[in-house]
mmCIF file of C-alpha atoms in Angstrom:
data_model
loop_
_atom_site.group_PDB
_atom_site.id
_atom_site.type_symbol
_atom_site.label_atom_id
_atom_site.label_comp_id
_atom_site.label_asym_id
_atom_site.label_seq_id
_atom_site.Cartn_x
_atom_site.Cartn_y
_atom_site.Cartn_z
ATOM 1 C CA MET V 1 -0.068 -0.099 -0.111
ATOM 2 C CA SER V 2 1.690 3.251 -1.209
ATOM 3 C CA THR V 3 -0.926 5.690 -1.597
ATOM 4 C CA PRO V 4 -4.354 6.456 0.251
ATOM 5 C CA ASP V 5 -7.582 5.083 -1.109
ATOM 6 C CA PRO V 6 -8.964 7.989 -3.328
ATOM 7 C CA THR V 7 -12.526 6.473 -2.844
ATOM 8 C CA ASP V 8 -12.461 6.339 0.928
ATOM 9 C CA GLU V 9 -14.034 9.390 2.492
ATOM 10 C CA ASP V 10 -11.312 9.470 5.118
ATOM 11 C CA THR V 11 -8.702 10.353 2.678
ATOM 12 C CA TRP V 12 -10.202 13.806 2.497
ATOM 13 C CA ASP V 13 -10.896 14.192 6.066
ATOM 14 C CA VAL V 14 -8.108 16.507 7.391
ATOM 15 C CA ALA V 15 -8.425 15.005 11.027
ATOM 16 C CA MET V 16 -7.639 11.411 9.740
ATOM 17 C CA VAL V 17 -4.173 12.441 8.289
ATOM 18 C CA ALA V 18 -4.753 9.670 5.912
ATOM 19 C CA GLU V 19 -1.718 10.735 3.820
ATOM 20 C CA TYR V 20 0.516 9.324 6.672
ATOM 21 C CA GLY V 21 -1.472 6.042 6.435
ATOM 22 C CA PRO V 22 0.677 4.209 3.933
ATOM 23 C CA GLU V 23 4.052 5.238 5.636
ATOM 24 C CA LEU V 24 2.697 4.229 8.967
ATOM 25 C CA PHE V 25 1.503 0.667 7.880
ATOM 26 C CA ASN V 26 4.778 0.221 5.889
ATOM 27 C CA TYR V 27 6.828 1.089 8.936
ATOM 28 C CA LEU V 28 4.684 -1.313 11.091
ATOM 29 C CA ARG V 29 5.417 -4.156 8.412
ATOM 30 C CA GLU V 30 8.992 -3.489 9.184
ATOM 31 C CA LEU V 31 8.611 -3.634 12.796
ATOM 32 C CA GLU V 32 6.657 -7.061 12.731
ATOM 33 C CA ALA V 33 10.039 -8.503 11.058
ATOM 34 C CA LYS V 34 12.187 -6.698 13.876
ATOM 35 C CA TYR V 35 10.201 -8.120 16.819
ATOM 36 C CA CYS V 36 9.752 -11.637 15.344
ATOM 37 C CA PRO V 37 10.875 -14.274 17.777
ATOM 38 C CA TYR V 38 12.983 -17.212 16.807
ATOM 39 C CA PRO V 39 10.740 -20.091 15.647
ATOM 40 C CA TYR V 40 13.017 -22.829 16.956
ATOM 41 C CA TYR V 41 13.662 -21.648 20.518
ATOM 42 C CA ILE V 42 12.312 -24.930 21.672
ATOM 43 C CA PRO V 43 14.590 -26.977 21.799
ATOM 44 C CA GLN V 44 17.586 -24.887 20.602
ATOM 45 C CA VAL V 45 17.494 -22.323 23.369
ATOM 46 C CA GLN V 46 15.235 -24.177 25.951
ATOM 47 C CA SER V 47 16.153 -27.405 27.367
ATOM 48 C CA GLU V 48 13.493 -27.765 29.965
ATOM 49 C CA ILE V 49 10.513 -26.157 28.543
ATOM 50 C CA THR V 50 8.562 -27.935 25.502
ATOM 51 C CA TRP V 51 5.865 -26.627 23.299
ATOM 52 C CA GLU V 52 3.280 -28.288 25.606
ATOM 53 C CA HIS V 53 4.580 -26.290 28.488
ATOM 54 C CA ARG V 54 3.983 -23.269 26.502
ATOM 55 C CA ALA V 55 0.556 -24.270 25.600
ATOM 56 C CA THR V 56 -0.471 -24.564 29.119
ATOM 57 C CA LEU V 57 1.194 -21.237 30.083
ATOM 58 C CA ILE V 58 -0.591 -19.422 27.319
ATOM 59 C CA ASN V 59 -3.866 -21.010 28.321
ATOM 60 C CA TRP V 60 -3.399 -19.831 31.922
ATOM 61 C CA ILE V 61 -2.417 -16.387 30.520
ATOM 62 C CA VAL V 62 -5.752 -16.205 28.586
ATOM 63 C CA GLN V 63 -7.736 -16.809 31.713
ATOM 64 C CA VAL V 64 -5.876 -14.236 33.752
ATOM 65 C CA HIS V 65 -5.868 -11.855 30.887
ATOM 66 C CA GLU V 66 -9.910 -12.291 30.840
ATOM 67 C CA ARG V 67 -10.069 -12.028 34.593
ATOM 68 C CA PHE V 68 -8.462 -8.617 34.507
ATOM 69 C CA ASN V 69 -10.589 -7.609 31.453
ATOM 70 C CA LEU V 70 -7.486 -6.362 29.656
ATOM 71 C CA LEU V 71 -7.345 -5.279 26.045
ATOM 72 C CA PRO V 72 -6.581 -7.713 23.284
ATOM 73 C CA GLU V 73 -3.435 -5.828 22.340
ATOM 74 C CA THR V 74 -2.145 -6.767 25.851
ATOM 75 C CA LEU V 75 -2.579 -10.399 25.119
ATOM 76 C CA PHE V 76 -0.712 -10.349 21.900
ATOM 77 C CA LEU V 77 2.105 -8.316 23.352
ATOM 78 C CA THR V 78 2.337 -10.669 26.241
ATOM 79 C CA VAL V 79 2.832 -13.632 24.097
ATOM 80 C CA ASN V 80 5.377 -11.842 21.811
ATOM 81 C CA VAL V 81 7.277 -10.793 24.977
ATOM 82 C CA ILE V 82 7.375 -14.387 26.320
ATOM 83 C CA ASP V 83 8.533 -15.769 22.981
ATOM 84 C CA ARG V 84 11.203 -13.226 22.204
ATOM 85 C CA PHE V 85 12.513 -13.462 25.776
ATOM 86 C CA LEU V 86 12.739 -17.187 25.641
ATOM 87 C CA SER V 87 14.524 -16.863 22.263
ATOM 88 C CA ARG V 88 17.286 -15.197 23.875
ATOM 89 C CA ARG V 89 17.539 -16.651 27.381
ATOM 90 C CA ALA V 90 17.195 -20.251 28.698
ATOM 91 C CA ILE V 91 15.382 -20.506 32.131
ATOM 92 C CA SER V 92 14.198 -23.395 34.253
ATOM 93 C CA LEU V 93 10.726 -24.679 34.201
ATOM 94 C CA SER V 94 10.246 -23.746 37.650
ATOM 95 C CA ARG V 95 10.419 -20.190 36.575
ATOM 96 C CA PHE V 96 8.332 -20.375 33.591
ATOM 97 C CA GLN V 97 5.082 -19.149 35.160
ATOM 98 C CA MET V 98 7.082 -16.267 36.650
ATOM 99 C CA CYS V 99 8.216 -15.279 33.247
ATOM 100 C CA GLY V 100 4.684 -15.432 31.782
ATOM 101 C CA ALA V 101 3.151 -13.324 34.593
ATOM 102 C CA MET V 102 5.784 -10.655 34.273
ATOM 103 C CA ALA V 103 5.328 -10.645 30.559
ATOM 104 C CA LEU V 104 1.733 -9.996 31.146
ATOM 105 C CA PHE V 105 2.585 -7.456 33.824
ATOM 106 C CA VAL V 106 4.788 -5.459 31.633
ATOM 107 C CA ALA V 107 2.394 -5.685 28.525
ATOM 108 C CA ALA V 108 -0.407 -4.255 30.566
ATOM 109 C CA LYS V 109 1.761 -1.301 31.737
ATOM 110 C CA PHE V 110 2.497 -0.548 28.138
ATOM 111 C CA GLU V 111 -1.080 -0.989 26.661
ATOM 112 C CA GLU V 112 -3.517 -0.412 29.552
ATOM 113 C CA ILE V 113 -4.682 2.716 31.325
ATOM 114 C CA ASN V 114 -5.508 0.702 34.530
ATOM 115 C CA CYS V 115 -3.225 -2.329 34.950
ATOM 116 C CA PRO V 116 -2.921 -5.043 37.482
ATOM 117 C CA SER V 117 -0.701 -4.300 40.612
ATOM 118 C CA ILE V 118 2.244 -6.308 41.409
ATOM 119 C CA ARG V 119 0.456 -7.742 44.466
ATOM 120 C CA GLN V 120 -2.316 -8.974 42.226
ATOM 121 C CA MET V 121 0.042 -10.594 39.840
ATOM 122 C CA ALA V 122 1.628 -12.508 42.875
ATOM 123 C CA HIS V 123 -1.825 -13.593 44.031
ATOM 124 C CA MET V 124 -2.532 -14.820 40.317
ATOM 125 C CA VAL V 125 0.513 -17.160 40.709
ATOM 126 C CA SER V 126 -0.657 -18.515 43.992
ATOM 127 C CA ASN V 127 2.125 -16.428 45.960
ATOM 128 C CA ASN V 128 4.604 -18.991 44.721
ATOM 129 C CA TYR V 129 7.053 -15.983 44.293
ATOM 130 C CA THR V 130 7.447 -13.050 46.580
ATOM 131 C CA VAL V 131 6.829 -9.476 45.292
ATOM 132 C CA ASP V 132 10.535 -8.877 45.286
ATOM 133 C CA GLU V 133 11.154 -11.889 43.165
ATOM 134 C CA LEU V 134 8.579 -10.809 40.750
ATOM 135 C CA LEU V 135 10.044 -7.237 40.469
ATOM 136 C CA LYS V 136 13.617 -8.614 39.938
ATOM 137 C CA ALA V 137 12.139 -10.847 37.230
ATOM 138 C CA GLU V 138 10.301 -7.964 35.717
ATOM 139 C CA LYS V 139 13.656 -6.044 35.604
ATOM 140 C CA PHE V 140 15.687 -8.816 34.250
ATOM 141 C CA LEU V 141 13.040 -9.373 31.384
ATOM 142 C CA ILE V 142 12.728 -5.922 30.119
ATOM 143 C CA ASN V 143 16.667 -5.487 30.318
ATOM 144 C CA GLU V 144 17.037 -8.562 28.352
ATOM 145 C CA LEU V 145 14.506 -7.309 25.678
ATOM 146 C CA LYS V 146 16.283 -3.755 25.843
ATOM 147 C CA PHE V 147 13.062 -2.056 26.803
ATOM 148 C CA GLU V 148 11.762 -2.920 23.096
ATOM 149 C CA MET V 149 7.950 -3.124 23.443
ATOM 150 C CA GLY V 150 6.790 -1.739 20.160
ATOM 151 C CA TYR V 151 5.560 -4.921 18.836
ATOM 152 C CA PRO V 152 2.943 -4.229 16.197
ATOM 153 C CA GLY V 153 0.334 -6.780 17.368
ATOM 154 C CA PRO V 154 -2.345 -8.253 14.796
ATOM 155 C CA MET V 155 -5.104 -5.850 16.098
ATOM 156 C CA SER V 156 -3.528 -2.888 14.395
ATOM 157 C CA PHE V 157 -3.693 -4.752 11.016
ATOM 158 C CA LEU V 158 -7.196 -6.170 11.761
ATOM 159 C CA ARG V 159 -8.455 -2.731 12.081
ATOM 160 C CA LYS V 160 -6.899 -1.587 8.643
ATOM 161 C CA THR V 161 -8.167 -4.727 6.878
ATOM 162 C CA SER V 162 -11.653 -4.105 8.572
ATOM 163 C CA LYS V 163 -12.008 -0.833 6.731
ATOM 164 C CA ALA V 164 -12.643 -2.769 3.508
ATOM 165 C CA ASP V 165 -16.037 -3.636 5.066
ATOM 166 C CA ASP V 166 -16.608 -0.515 6.936
ATOM 167 C CA TYR V 167 -15.526 -2.092 10.242
ATOM 168 C CA ASP V 168 -18.338 -4.895 10.152
ATOM 169 C CA SER V 169 -18.579 -5.900 13.905
ATOM 170 C CA GLU V 170 -19.522 -9.608 13.083
ATOM 171 C CA ILE V 171 -16.532 -10.227 10.902
ATOM 172 C CA ARG V 172 -14.239 -8.480 13.541
ATOM 173 C CA THR V 173 -15.388 -10.253 16.333
ATOM 174 C CA LEU V 174 -15.139 -13.625 14.541
ATOM 175 C CA SER V 175 -11.635 -12.616 13.445
ATOM 176 C CA LYS V 176 -10.559 -11.939 16.902
ATOM 177 C CA TYR V 177 -11.562 -15.599 17.758
ATOM 178 C CA PHE V 178 -9.346 -16.837 14.895
ATOM 179 C CA LEU V 179 -6.533 -14.617 15.754
ATOM 180 C CA GLU V 180 -6.462 -15.654 19.493
ATOM 181 C CA ILE V 181 -6.234 -19.220 18.628
ATOM 182 C CA THR V 182 -2.978 -18.609 16.913
ATOM 183 C CA ILE V 183 -1.179 -17.776 20.231
ATOM 184 C CA MET V 184 -1.656 -21.226 21.261
ATOM 185 C CA ASP V 185 0.116 -22.977 18.382
ATOM 186 C CA ALA V 186 3.877 -23.306 17.996
ATOM 187 C CA ARG V 187 3.568 -23.131 14.152
ATOM 188 C CA PHE V 188 2.534 -19.450 14.432
ATOM 189 C CA VAL V 189 5.257 -18.284 16.803
ATOM 190 C CA SER V 190 7.162 -16.431 14.301
ATOM 191 C CA SER V 191 4.318 -15.650 11.561
ATOM 192 C CA PRO V 192 3.925 -11.936 10.700
ATOM 193 C CA PRO V 193 0.845 -10.449 12.599
ATOM 194 C CA SER V 194 -0.309 -8.607 9.366
ATOM 195 C CA TRP V 195 -0.661 -12.114 7.757
ATOM 196 C CA LEU V 196 -2.409 -13.585 10.739
ATOM 197 C CA ALA V 197 -4.894 -10.730 11.086
ATOM 198 C CA ALA V 198 -5.584 -10.998 7.167
ATOM 199 C CA GLY V 199 -5.951 -14.877 7.311
ATOM 200 C CA ALA V 200 -8.376 -14.493 10.271
ATOM 201 C CA TYR V 201 -10.523 -11.783 8.533
ATOM 202 C CA TYR V 202 -10.521 -13.744 5.339
ATOM 203 C CA LEU V 203 -11.566 -17.000 7.088
ATOM 204 C CA SER V 204 -14.233 -14.903 8.927
ATOM 205 C CA LYS V 205 -15.793 -13.664 5.675
ATOM 206 C CA ARG V 206 -15.748 -17.159 4.194
ATOM 207 C CA VAL V 207 -17.437 -18.726 7.175
ATOM 208 C CA LEU V 208 -20.038 -15.983 7.351
ATOM 209 C CA GLN V 209 -20.541 -16.522 3.548
ATOM 210 C CA GLN V 210 -20.516 -12.916 2.646
ATOM 211 C CA GLY V 211 -20.420 -13.018 -1.124
ATOM 212 C CA SER V 212 -16.926 -12.920 -2.761
ATOM 213 C CA ALA V 213 -14.731 -13.313 0.262
ATOM 214 C CA TRP V 214 -11.590 -11.421 -1.009
ATOM 215 C CA THR V 215 -11.827 -8.546 -3.331
ATOM 216 C CA ASP V 216 -9.343 -5.922 -4.632
ATOM 217 C CA ILE V 217 -10.163 -3.710 -1.843
ATOM 218 C CA HIS V 218 -9.394 -6.329 0.706
ATOM 219 C CA VAL V 219 -6.199 -6.981 -0.855
ATOM 220 C CA TYR V 220 -5.378 -3.252 -0.744
ATOM 221 C CA TYR V 221 -6.144 -2.773 3.003
ATOM 222 C CA SER V 222 -4.504 -6.144 4.142
ATOM 223 C CA GLY V 223 -1.513 -6.397 1.599
ATOM 224 C CA TYR V 224 -2.255 -10.049 1.031
ATOM 225 C CA THR V 225 -3.959 -11.844 -1.945
ATOM 226 C CA GLU V 226 -6.501 -14.812 -1.490
ATOM 227 C CA GLU V 227 -3.829 -17.300 -2.657
ATOM 228 C CA GLN V 228 -1.594 -16.136 0.318
ATOM 229 C CA LEU V 229 -4.256 -16.625 2.769
ATOM 230 C CA VAL V 230 -5.906 -19.815 1.999
ATOM 231 C CA PRO V 231 -3.233 -22.097 3.465
ATOM 232 C CA LEU V 232 -3.502 -20.179 6.723
ATOM 233 C CA ALA V 233 -7.250 -20.365 6.570
ATOM 234 C CA ASP V 234 -6.973 -24.103 6.253
ATOM 235 C CA MET V 235 -4.772 -24.399 9.346
ATOM 236 C CA LEU V 236 -7.024 -22.309 11.340
ATOM 237 C CA ILE V 237 -9.925 -24.605 10.535
ATOM 238 C CA SER V 238 -7.918 -27.535 11.645
ATOM 239 C CA CYS V 239 -7.426 -25.835 14.964
ATOM 240 C CA CYS V 240 -11.020 -25.191 15.462
ATOM 241 C CA LEU V 241 -11.754 -28.862 14.875
ATOM 242 C CA ASP V 242 -9.557 -29.802 17.584
ATOM 243 C CA TYR V 243 -10.464 -26.937 19.915
ATOM 244 C CA GLU V 244 -10.922 -29.114 23.119
ATOM 245 C CA THR V 245 -7.093 -29.812 23.165
ATOM 246 C CA HIS V 246 -5.987 -26.959 21.133
ATOM 247 C CA HIS V 247 -7.508 -23.706 22.815
ATOM 248 C CA LYS V 248 -10.162 -24.806 25.135
ATOM 249 C CA ALA V 249 -9.831 -21.535 27.404
ATOM 250 C CA ILE V 250 -10.106 -19.372 24.256
ATOM 251 C CA PHE V 251 -13.084 -21.490 23.064
ATOM 252 C CA ASP V 252 -14.814 -20.872 26.456
ATOM 253 C CA LYS V 253 -14.087 -17.211 26.332
ATOM 254 C CA TYR V 254 -15.656 -16.818 22.867
ATOM 255 C CA SER V 255 -18.662 -18.791 23.652
ATOM 256 C CA GLY V 256 -20.241 -15.897 25.818
ATOM 257 C CA ARG V 257 -22.341 -12.984 24.740
ATOM 258 C CA LYS V 258 -19.663 -10.541 24.936
ATOM 259 C CA PHE V 259 -18.053 -12.163 21.863
ATOM 260 C CA LYS V 260 -21.366 -13.154 20.146
ATOM 261 C CA ARG V 261 -20.770 -16.693 20.881
ATOM 262 C CA SER V 262 -18.255 -16.793 18.016
ATOM 263 C CA SER V 263 -16.721 -20.028 19.037
ATOM 264 C CA LEU V 264 -20.044 -21.812 19.081
ATOM 265 C CA PHE V 265 -20.942 -20.429 15.829
ATOM 266 C CA VAL V 266 -17.735 -21.910 14.373
ATOM 267 C CA ARG V 267 -18.225 -25.134 15.960
ATOM 268 C CA GLU V 268 -21.859 -25.499 14.365
ATOM 269 C CA TYR V 269 -20.528 -24.320 11.101
ATOM 270 C CA LEU V 270 -17.888 -26.846 10.980
ATOM 271 C CA SER V 271 -20.182 -29.524 12.105
ATOM 272 C CA LYS V 272 -22.294 -28.751 9.231
ATOM 273 C CA TRP V 273 -19.299 -28.523 6.947
ATOM 274 C CA ARG V 274 -18.104 -31.885 7.858
ATOM 275 C CA ALA V 275 -21.565 -33.477 7.527
ATOM 276 C CA THR V 276 -21.809 -32.009 3.914
ATOM 277 C CA ALA V 277 -18.587 -33.221 3.208
ATOM 278 C CA SER V 278 -19.041 -36.767 4.421
ATOM 279 C CA SER V 279 -22.330 -37.102 2.398
ATOM 280 C CA LEU V 280 -20.503 -36.303 -0.954
#
């Protein structure tokens, strides 16, 4: 994307400063490469921690994140901080939950107006670590990452892509569900957030059966063609088929009214899809 969309009314709204949009999002695409974790840090960096341990930790973080009612950006930054830290520094399994808790604590400070206190975080880890231990861990973590917290999470790219459909709330909510399940999967650790956001949005339109799923305007705002997104959409579907072992906490979270029961909708959709496929 090199120039603003001339057919978009925001292009001519001075308050929207649309002329800077292309440069801003091109810069975000540079940052997503800069803040990309090492995809093979397990087992090449970590000797005690497995991908199963990571999945258990992220599952716990999703529940703590929801309990504090934090922003989606905080969740994605937390996971990125964990993966980048573990890409650089080997830790023991006994310190793994501490790492996750402090990653969430740091991410909340960066993204939220009101964030959890250090004593609340100590309570979340069942007071297995003292407040002093947690604060030392926080200092160690941010020093190891050189205070670089400007990760451009997928929500920024999702908002941009959503413009192609005038920010349709049903598509966006369903997209958030598909986006969140990617944090549970080792295959997506180093995936560009712009690609994940575009793939989640593409699959949402396909599931909702909204006509031609991917038009030129979607390519314009997302930066990805349908051919680039189909493999990702297929992977997301396979994750949803195995939701009980793949992302149970996220499934439960998105089964409520707050998220329009998106996970239940997807389960029903896939059930009908499988029944149709088996009858052919």
